[in-house]
Amino acid sequence: MTNRELDHARHLLCRLQDHIRESVIAAWQRQGRSFAKVVAVTAADTIYQVDRIGEQAILEWFERHWPKTWPVELVMEGLDEAEAVTFPAGTPVGQTRWKCILDPIDGTRGLMYDKRSAWSLAGLAPQRGGKTTLADIVVAAMTELPTSKQWRADQLSAVKGRGVVAQAVNVLTGERKPLRVTPSRAKDCRGGFAALSRFFPEGKALLGELEERLWQELYGRGGANSPLVFDDQYICSGGQLAELIAGHDRFMADLRPRVFGKLHVKSALVCHPYDLCTALVAREAGCVIEAPLGGAIRAPLDTTSAVDWAGYANPALARHIRPVLRRLIKRML
């Protein structure tokens, strides 16, 4: 595919997410708190009323706008994986050119209570059937879904090897302005934000112990002159990537699948491939996004596989934290 075609694909994903954002904002104004109603529980996640709004917006948009000369298989939370969804409708999967994985609304719980922005995520990869993985994604876009008091929503997108396109969108007027995003250039986490994801009671003690040991090995035990490392639990994988890209956070790791396995906890409330389908955007910004023990994240493009990951704002931070993190994972998990 030519650079021009890839950039057009990036543009299409951004327009799709504009449609999702506008649909969610309009529904919020109509429905308000009914967003929090549970409408389904699947193998992938709990589905809320707000999720259904995003899903419907996507299906309508693909039917109307996706190029018929680029047949695509759609993979997203909320669809029945037993029956493939393709566009043009009815195209056999074997005849599709692309595989597009989406999370219509990542961070549902924060958004449905009007607490914190969610993000709409999408990644596009050449179709390789069941062998297609996160590492194959060549185009990605992520768009902020704002709370009711926000007037601005950010949109970040990338084509592999071409850097990041970032815009700030005024959701009241539609005006767009270029947005400068620069990941932190710090070489350690002293005085900055960095954390392990620990959103639920299950596994929180083990994750807390691992994180405490991580900072102790890197910076020593507490005291009057202890270097502070601040913790911000953004319950949204796309939001976590956005915070790394924007320069707000320096390190983030999600080890829930390993921790739940260690504790024999059965839970679908982990990171899935659709939650991490915009890792390309973070990498194009200069961040390091990888498997916790190193190497590319090669999870299949499905809605049920559990994914763990580590993200560093820059290569220097990766070199600083990575050896200790890996040693503790091997020892404790």
XYZ file of N, CA and C in Angstrom, residues 118-303:
558
model
N -12.969 8.999 28.306
C -12.677 7.698 27.718
C -11.980 7.958 26.384
N -11.606 6.857 25.687
C -10.945 6.982 24.387
C -11.533 5.972 23.423
N -11.692 6.371 22.181
C -12.067 5.448 21.120
C -10.785 5.033 20.401
N -10.594 3.718 20.222
C -9.330 3.182 19.724
C -9.561 2.353 18.459
N -8.626 2.437 17.518
C -8.721 1.628 16.301
C -7.336 1.374 15.734
N -7.138 0.137 15.277
C -5.892 -0.233 14.621
C -6.181 -1.036 13.368
N -5.384 -0.831 12.331
C -5.601 -1.481 11.037
C -4.356 -2.258 10.650
N -4.549 -3.532 10.285
C -3.433 -4.400 9.917
C -3.751 -5.135 8.625
N -2.729 -5.463 7.828
C -2.973 -6.315 6.665
C -3.551 -7.650 7.116
N -4.521 -8.154 6.384
C -5.208 -9.389 6.769
C -4.276 -10.593 6.652
N -4.074 -11.274 7.767
C -3.306 -12.522 7.797
C -4.106 -13.613 8.502
N -5.421 -13.454 8.498
C -6.281 -14.424 9.150
C -6.011 -14.494 10.632
N -6.022 -15.725 11.177
C -5.789 -15.916 12.598
C -4.375 -15.598 13.039
N -3.468 -15.403 12.077
C -2.081 -15.075 12.410
C -1.852 -13.576 12.590
N -2.867 -12.772 12.315
C -2.729 -11.323 12.461
C -2.618 -10.954 13.936
N -1.596 -10.161 14.286
C -1.372 -9.793 15.685
C -1.253 -8.278 15.841
N -1.157 -7.851 17.077
C -0.956 -6.428 17.362
C 0.297 -5.886 16.688
N 1.308 -6.738 16.535
C 2.565 -6.300 15.920
C 2.404 -5.984 14.438
N 1.296 -6.415 13.814
C 1.078 -6.192 12.388
C 0.391 -4.865 12.087
N -0.088 -4.165 13.096
C -0.839 -2.923 12.872
C 0.056 -1.854 12.244
N -0.440 -1.238 11.171
C 0.342 -0.225 10.450
C -0.323 1.152 10.471
N -1.583 1.214 10.866
C -2.303 2.481 10.980
C -3.130 2.433 12.255
N -3.117 3.508 13.029
C -3.893 3.530 14.273
C -4.371 4.946 14.568
N -5.485 5.021 15.283
C -6.025 6.318 15.692
C -6.686 6.179 17.051
N -6.596 7.233 17.835
C -7.228 7.265 19.155
C -7.798 8.655 19.396
N -9.062 8.676 19.810
C -9.790 9.937 19.949
C -10.415 10.023 21.327
N -10.208 11.145 21.982
C -10.738 11.352 23.322
C -12.257 11.528 23.283
N -12.936 10.874 24.210
C -14.379 11.025 24.384
C -14.565 11.803 25.684
N -14.900 13.070 25.597
C -14.812 13.951 26.758
C -15.978 13.820 27.727
N -15.730 14.252 28.954
C -16.801 14.379 29.930
C -17.653 15.596 29.564
N -18.785 15.745 30.218
C -19.739 16.783 29.828
C -19.201 18.197 30.038
N -18.218 18.377 30.922
C -17.713 19.731 31.189
C -16.545 20.120 30.288
N -16.090 19.211 29.420
C -14.950 19.500 28.565
C -15.378 20.167 27.265
N -14.601 21.139 26.819
C -14.834 21.731 25.510
C -13.821 21.207 24.484
N -12.725 20.590 24.958
C -11.681 20.129 24.053
C -11.495 18.624 24.163
N -11.310 17.983 23.010
C -11.013 16.554 22.970
C -9.840 16.346 22.018
N -8.862 15.565 22.441
C -7.669 15.347 21.628
C -7.851 14.152 20.695
N -7.128 14.200 19.581
C -7.135 13.092 18.626
C -5.702 12.853 18.158
N -5.250 11.610 18.294
C -3.888 11.225 17.943
C -3.952 10.081 16.940
N -3.123 10.128 15.914
C -3.140 9.057 14.914
C -1.754 8.899 14.324
N -1.525 7.749 13.692
C -0.192 7.480 13.162
C -0.241 6.429 12.074
N 0.692 6.559 11.130
C 1.027 5.519 10.165
C 2.425 5.046 10.542
N 2.643 3.754 10.525
C 3.930 3.193 10.948
C 5.082 3.829 10.179
N 6.052 4.342 10.940
C 7.225 4.961 10.345
C 7.059 6.402 9.938
N 5.882 7.003 10.227
C 5.596 8.364 9.762
C 5.332 9.356 10.889
N 5.512 8.959 12.150
C 5.282 9.880 13.247
C 3.816 10.030 13.605
N 3.539 10.968 14.509
C 2.191 11.156 15.059
C 1.555 12.421 14.496
N 0.279 12.332 14.164
C -0.536 13.503 13.844
C -1.422 13.750 15.054
N -1.335 14.936 15.638
C -2.092 15.239 16.852
C -2.888 16.525 16.652
N -4.156 16.481 17.045
C -5.018 17.641 16.943
C -5.840 17.807 18.208
N -6.130 19.056 18.530
C -7.069 19.386 19.599
C -8.367 19.835 18.937
N -9.475 19.197 19.296
C -10.763 19.475 18.660
C -11.683 20.182 19.656
N -12.201 21.336 19.255
C -13.210 22.034 20.050
C -14.547 21.358 19.775
N -15.071 20.625 20.756
C -16.291 19.851 20.524
C -17.527 20.738 20.449
N -17.402 22.011 20.799
C -18.526 22.930 20.716
C -18.644 23.552 19.332
N -17.488 23.811 18.690
C -17.488 24.498 17.396
C -16.978 23.630 16.251
N -16.281 22.525 16.564
C -15.682 21.696 15.532
C -14.314 22.173 15.083
N -13.845 23.291 15.617
C -12.540 23.826 15.219
C -11.420 22.871 15.632
N -10.425 22.730 14.754
C -9.278 21.859 15.012
C -8.000 22.685 14.997
N -7.110 22.358 15.926
C -5.811 23.001 15.964
C -4.726 21.949 16.164
N -3.560 22.154 15.556
C -2.451 21.210 15.794
C -2.118 21.153 17.271
N -1.755 19.970 17.729
C -1.445 19.741 19.133
C -0.029 19.204 19.236
N 0.777 19.829 20.039
C 2.144 19.369 20.247
C 2.149 18.331 21.367
N 2.633 17.143 21.073
C 2.738 16.095 22.096
C 4.195 15.652 22.183
N 4.715 15.648 23.398
C 6.110 15.280 23.615
C 6.213 14.418 24.856
N 6.501 13.136 24.703
C 6.686 12.282 25.884
C 7.807 12.811 26.772
N 7.733 12.482 28.042
C 8.744 12.934 29.000
C 10.139 12.503 28.551
N 11.100 13.382 28.756
C 12.497 13.068 28.467
C 13.272 12.735 29.738
N 12.554 12.608 30.848
C 13.209 12.291 32.125
C 13.914 10.937 32.034
N 14.954 10.788 32.822
C 15.719 9.543 32.819
C 15.411 8.662 34.016
N 14.594 9.160 34.944
C 14.107 8.333 36.043
C 12.721 8.816 36.425
N 12.130 8.207 37.442
C 10.738 8.516 37.807
C 10.621 9.424 39.019
N 11.731 9.924 39.535
C 11.677 10.787 40.713
C 10.821 12.018 40.437
N 9.826 12.255 41.292
C 8.992 13.436 41.171
C 7.963 13.371 40.063
N 7.830 12.210 39.401
C 6.895 12.086 38.301
C 5.832 11.042 38.559
N 4.971 10.842 37.567
C 3.899 9.859 37.660
C 4.320 8.553 36.997
N 4.129 7.460 37.709
C 4.464 6.123 37.213
C 3.729 5.112 38.074
N 3.272 4.002 37.466
C 2.461 3.075 38.260
C 2.292 1.738 37.580
N 1.845 0.771 38.367
C 1.312 -0.484 37.861
C -0.213 -0.414 37.958
N -0.897 -0.953 36.947
C -2.365 -0.948 36.967
C -2.870 -1.879 38.061
N -3.657 -1.348 38.969
C -4.274 -2.174 40.013
C -5.630 -1.557 40.358
N -6.597 -1.873 39.512
C -7.898 -1.219 39.584
C -8.871 -1.885 40.540
N -8.638 -3.163 40.874
C -9.629 -3.940 41.602
C -9.023 -4.530 42.870
N -9.862 -4.902 43.838
C -9.324 -5.513 45.065
C -8.493 -6.761 44.784
N -8.932 -7.588 43.794
C -8.197 -8.803 43.483
C -6.815 -8.452 42.934
N -5.792 -8.948 43.592
C -4.425 -8.742 43.123
C -3.794 -7.437 43.547
N -4.552 -6.567 44.195
C -4.015 -5.243 44.525
C -2.845 -5.334 45.496
N -2.935 -6.237 46.483
C -1.853 -6.356 47.465
C -0.566 -6.832 46.806
N -0.668 -7.842 45.932
C 0.514 -8.366 45.259
C 1.124 -7.331 44.324
N 0.278 -6.647 43.571
C 0.772 -5.600 42.678
C 1.404 -4.454 43.458
N 0.790 -4.098 44.586
C 1.352 -3.048 45.419
C 2.711 -3.435 45.979
N 2.839 -4.684 46.382
C 4.122 -5.158 46.900
C 5.187 -5.144 45.807
N 4.822 -5.577 44.617
C 5.787 -5.582 43.516
C 6.227 -4.157 43.184
N 5.263 -3.243 43.130
C 5.612 -1.864 42.805
C 6.479 -1.236 43.892
N 6.148 -1.515 45.159
C 6.957 -0.969 46.251
C 8.399 -1.465 46.153
N 8.560 -2.730 45.850
C 9.915 -3.274 45.707
C 10.628 -2.660 44.505
N 9.883 -2.409 43.430
C 10.471 -1.794 42.250
C 11.090 -0.446 42.594
N 10.325 0.403 43.279
C 10.849 1.731 43.600
C 11.949 1.658 44.655
N 11.842 0.724 45.581
C 12.901 0.574 46.584
C 14.219 0.165 45.948
N 14.163 -0.767 45.001
C 15.403 -1.202 44.357
C 16.007 -0.098 43.496
N 15.137 0.715 42.896
C 15.638 1.783 42.034
C 16.099 3.010 42.816
N 15.377 3.346 43.901
C 15.624 4.627 44.568
C 15.849 4.538 46.069
N 15.835 3.335 46.621
C 16.065 3.194 48.051
C 14.790 3.259 48.859
N 14.913 2.947 50.138
C 13.762 2.920 51.031
C 13.379 4.326 51.443
N 12.140 4.481 51.905
C 11.610 5.793 52.244
C 12.345 6.481 53.380
N 12.057 7.754 53.516
C 12.685 8.572 54.544
C 12.408 10.029 54.248
N 13.007 10.902 55.009
C 12.744 12.332 54.847
C 13.101 12.820 53.446
N 14.122 12.237 52.849
C 14.564 12.669 51.532
C 14.179 11.667 50.434
N 13.176 10.848 50.716
C 12.759 9.828 49.756
C 12.260 10.482 48.465
N 12.739 10.007 47.306
C 12.243 10.547 46.033
C 10.813 10.086 45.795
N 9.904 11.018 45.572
C 8.497 10.680 45.410
C 8.222 10.174 44.000
N 7.424 9.119 43.906
C 6.894 8.639 42.632
C 5.382 8.621 42.785
N 4.698 9.408 41.985
C 3.257 9.584 42.138
C 2.493 8.553 41.311
N 1.330 8.186 41.806
C 0.515 7.111 41.246
C -0.813 7.687 40.765
N -1.155 7.456 39.491
C -2.439 7.899 38.956
C -3.088 6.720 38.245
N -4.140 6.172 38.811
C -4.800 4.995 38.250
C -5.875 5.429 37.241
N -5.487 5.555 35.988
C -6.408 5.880 34.903
C -6.973 4.554 34.397
N -8.254 4.296 34.639
C -8.845 2.994 34.325
C -9.215 2.956 32.840
N -8.198 2.962 32.008
C -8.385 3.052 30.564
C -7.027 2.870 29.906
N -6.835 1.760 29.192
C -5.526 1.504 28.581
C -5.173 2.574 27.553
N -6.163 2.988 26.738
C -5.905 4.060 25.788
C -5.530 5.351 26.484
N -6.199 5.634 27.603
C -5.861 6.826 28.379
C -4.455 6.750 28.948
N -4.042 5.564 29.374
C -2.682 5.391 29.885
C -1.660 5.670 28.789
N -1.912 5.161 27.582
C -1.009 5.448 26.462
C -0.993 6.949 26.165
N -2.173 7.570 26.201
C -2.249 9.010 25.937
C -1.439 9.809 26.947
N -1.452 9.391 28.215
C -0.691 10.096 29.243
C 0.819 9.943 29.027
N 1.246 8.786 28.538
C 2.654 8.622 28.183
C 3.022 9.517 27.002
N 2.163 9.535 25.984
C 2.418 10.326 24.780
C 2.475 11.812 25.099
N 1.583 12.276 25.970
C 1.476 13.704 26.281
C 2.585 14.204 27.187
N 3.357 13.294 27.780
C 4.416 13.715 28.687
C 3.996 13.805 30.131
N 2.785 13.312 30.447
C 2.291 13.375 31.823
C 2.834 12.228 32.676
N 2.915 11.033 32.103
C 3.385 9.847 32.827
C 4.710 9.377 32.248
N 5.508 8.731 33.103
C 6.823 8.262 32.661
C 6.888 6.750 32.478
N 6.072 6.034 33.218
C 6.093 4.570 33.144
C 4.726 4.039 33.531
N 4.307 2.977 32.841
C 3.058 2.317 33.172
C 3.180 0.854 32.780
N 2.735 -0.032 33.623
C 2.713 -1.451 33.282
C 1.403 -2.061 33.759
N 0.873 -2.961 32.952
C -0.352 -3.675 33.289
C -0.019 -5.163 33.334
N 0.029 -5.708 34.535
C 0.420 -7.104 34.747
C -0.745 -7.961 35.239
N -1.964 -7.479 35.060
C -3.111 -8.188 35.616
C -3.221 -9.648 35.183
N -3.002 -9.999 33.909
C -3.114 -11.421 33.551
C -2.157 -12.309 34.345
N -0.931 -11.861 34.554
C 0.046 -12.635 35.316
C -0.366 -12.736 36.787
N -0.821 -11.621 37.328
C -1.189 -11.602 38.745
C -2.416 -12.470 38.991
N -3.437 -12.345 38.145
C -4.634 -13.159 38.314
C -4.309 -14.640 38.165
N -3.394 -14.954 37.230
C -2.978 -16.346 37.080
C -2.265 -16.857 38.314
N -1.402 -16.039 38.868
C -0.667 -16.404 40.083
C -1.625 -16.678 41.241
N -2.681 -15.892 41.341
C -3.633 -15.997 42.445
C -4.812 -16.910 42.123
N -4.825 -17.490 40.932
C -5.915 -18.367 40.490
C -7.259 -17.638 40.504
N -7.218 -16.381 40.086
C -8.432 -15.571 39.984
C -8.921 -15.609 38.542
N -10.171 -16.003 38.334
C -10.740 -16.010 37.005
C -11.474 -14.691 36.783
N -10.948 -13.883 35.870
C -11.555 -12.575 35.616
C -11.281 -12.153 34.180
N -12.318 -11.635 33.515
C -12.155 -11.082 32.170
C -11.721 -9.621 32.229
N -11.620 -9.064 33.454
C -11.297 -7.651 33.605
C -9.786 -7.438 33.535
N -9.263 -7.696 32.339
C -7.844 -7.487 32.045
C -7.751 -6.718 30.740
N -6.550 -6.354 30.370
C -6.323 -5.699 29.086
C -6.472 -6.725 27.962
N -7.154 -6.343 26.886
C -7.349 -7.195 25.722
C -6.693 -6.552 24.494
N -6.559 -7.277 23.394
C -5.906 -6.691 22.215
C -6.524 -5.378 21.748
N -7.857 -5.260 21.824
C -8.465 -4.010 21.375
C -8.096 -2.831 22.284
N -7.751 -3.106 23.539
C -7.335 -2.029 24.447
C -5.959 -1.483 24.095
N -5.160 -2.285 23.416
C -3.773 -1.910 23.134
C -3.527 -1.722 21.640
N -4.599 -1.579 20.860
C -4.435 -1.506 19.408
C -3.838 -0.189 18.939
N -3.698 0.803 19.827
C -3.079 2.075 19.441
C -1.674 2.229 20.019
N -1.068 1.119 20.423
C 0.319 1.188 20.901
C 1.235 1.769 19.826
N 0.877 1.564 18.546
C 1.656 2.139 17.452
C 1.786 3.650 17.592
N 0.710 4.321 18.014
C 0.751 5.782 18.152
C 1.792 6.180 19.194
N 1.821 5.469 20.312
C 2.796 5.768 21.358
C 4.225 5.527 20.862
N 4.420 4.440 20.124
C 5.763 4.161 19.604
C 6.198 5.241 18.620
N 5.284 5.675 17.761
C 5.625 6.713 16.798
C 5.929 8.042 17.487
N 5.396 8.236 18.698
C 5.698 9.446 19.472
C 7.057 9.358 20.156
N 7.642 8.147 20.223
C 8.945 7.965 20.865
C 8.920 7.134 22.114
N 7.731 6.641 22.510
C 7.630 5.800 23.695
C 8.064 4.368 23.367
N 8.358 3.605 24.404
C 8.678 2.191 24.270
C 7.511 1.401 24.847
N 6.829 0.645 24.008
C 5.706 -0.190 24.438
C 6.065 -1.628 24.095
N 6.111 -2.490 25.095
C 6.599 -3.849 24.859
C 5.969 -4.826 25.848
N 6.242 -6.112 25.644
C 5.851 -7.124 26.617
C 6.674 -6.918 27.884
N 6.122 -7.198 29.061
C 6.847 -6.924 30.315
C 8.209 -7.603 30.414
N 8.352 -8.777 29.799
C 9.646 -9.463 29.827
C 10.442 -9.218 28.555
N 9.991 -8.264 27.747
C 10.725 -7.875 26.554
C 10.111 -8.392 25.279
N 10.430 -7.719 24.184
C 9.949 -8.131 22.878
C 8.614 -7.525 22.512
N 8.233 -7.737 21.251
C 6.976 -7.194 20.741
C 5.783 -7.887 21.373
N 4.683 -7.177 21.444
C 3.425 -7.739 21.940
C 2.709 -8.345 20.742
N 2.608 -9.654 20.710
C 2.085 -10.347 19.530
C 0.738 -11.022 19.802
N -0.085 -10.409 20.611
C -1.410 -10.970 20.866
C -2.235 -10.960 19.591
N -3.065 -11.984 19.365
C -3.909 -12.017 18.168
C -4.960 -10.919 18.210
N -5.417 -10.518 17.031
C -6.451 -9.485 16.971
C -7.811 -10.124 17.223
N -8.094 -10.351 18.507
C -9.386 -10.880 18.919
C -9.884 -10.080 20.111
N -10.999 -10.497 20.689
C -11.583 -9.730 21.793
C -11.448 -10.420 23.145
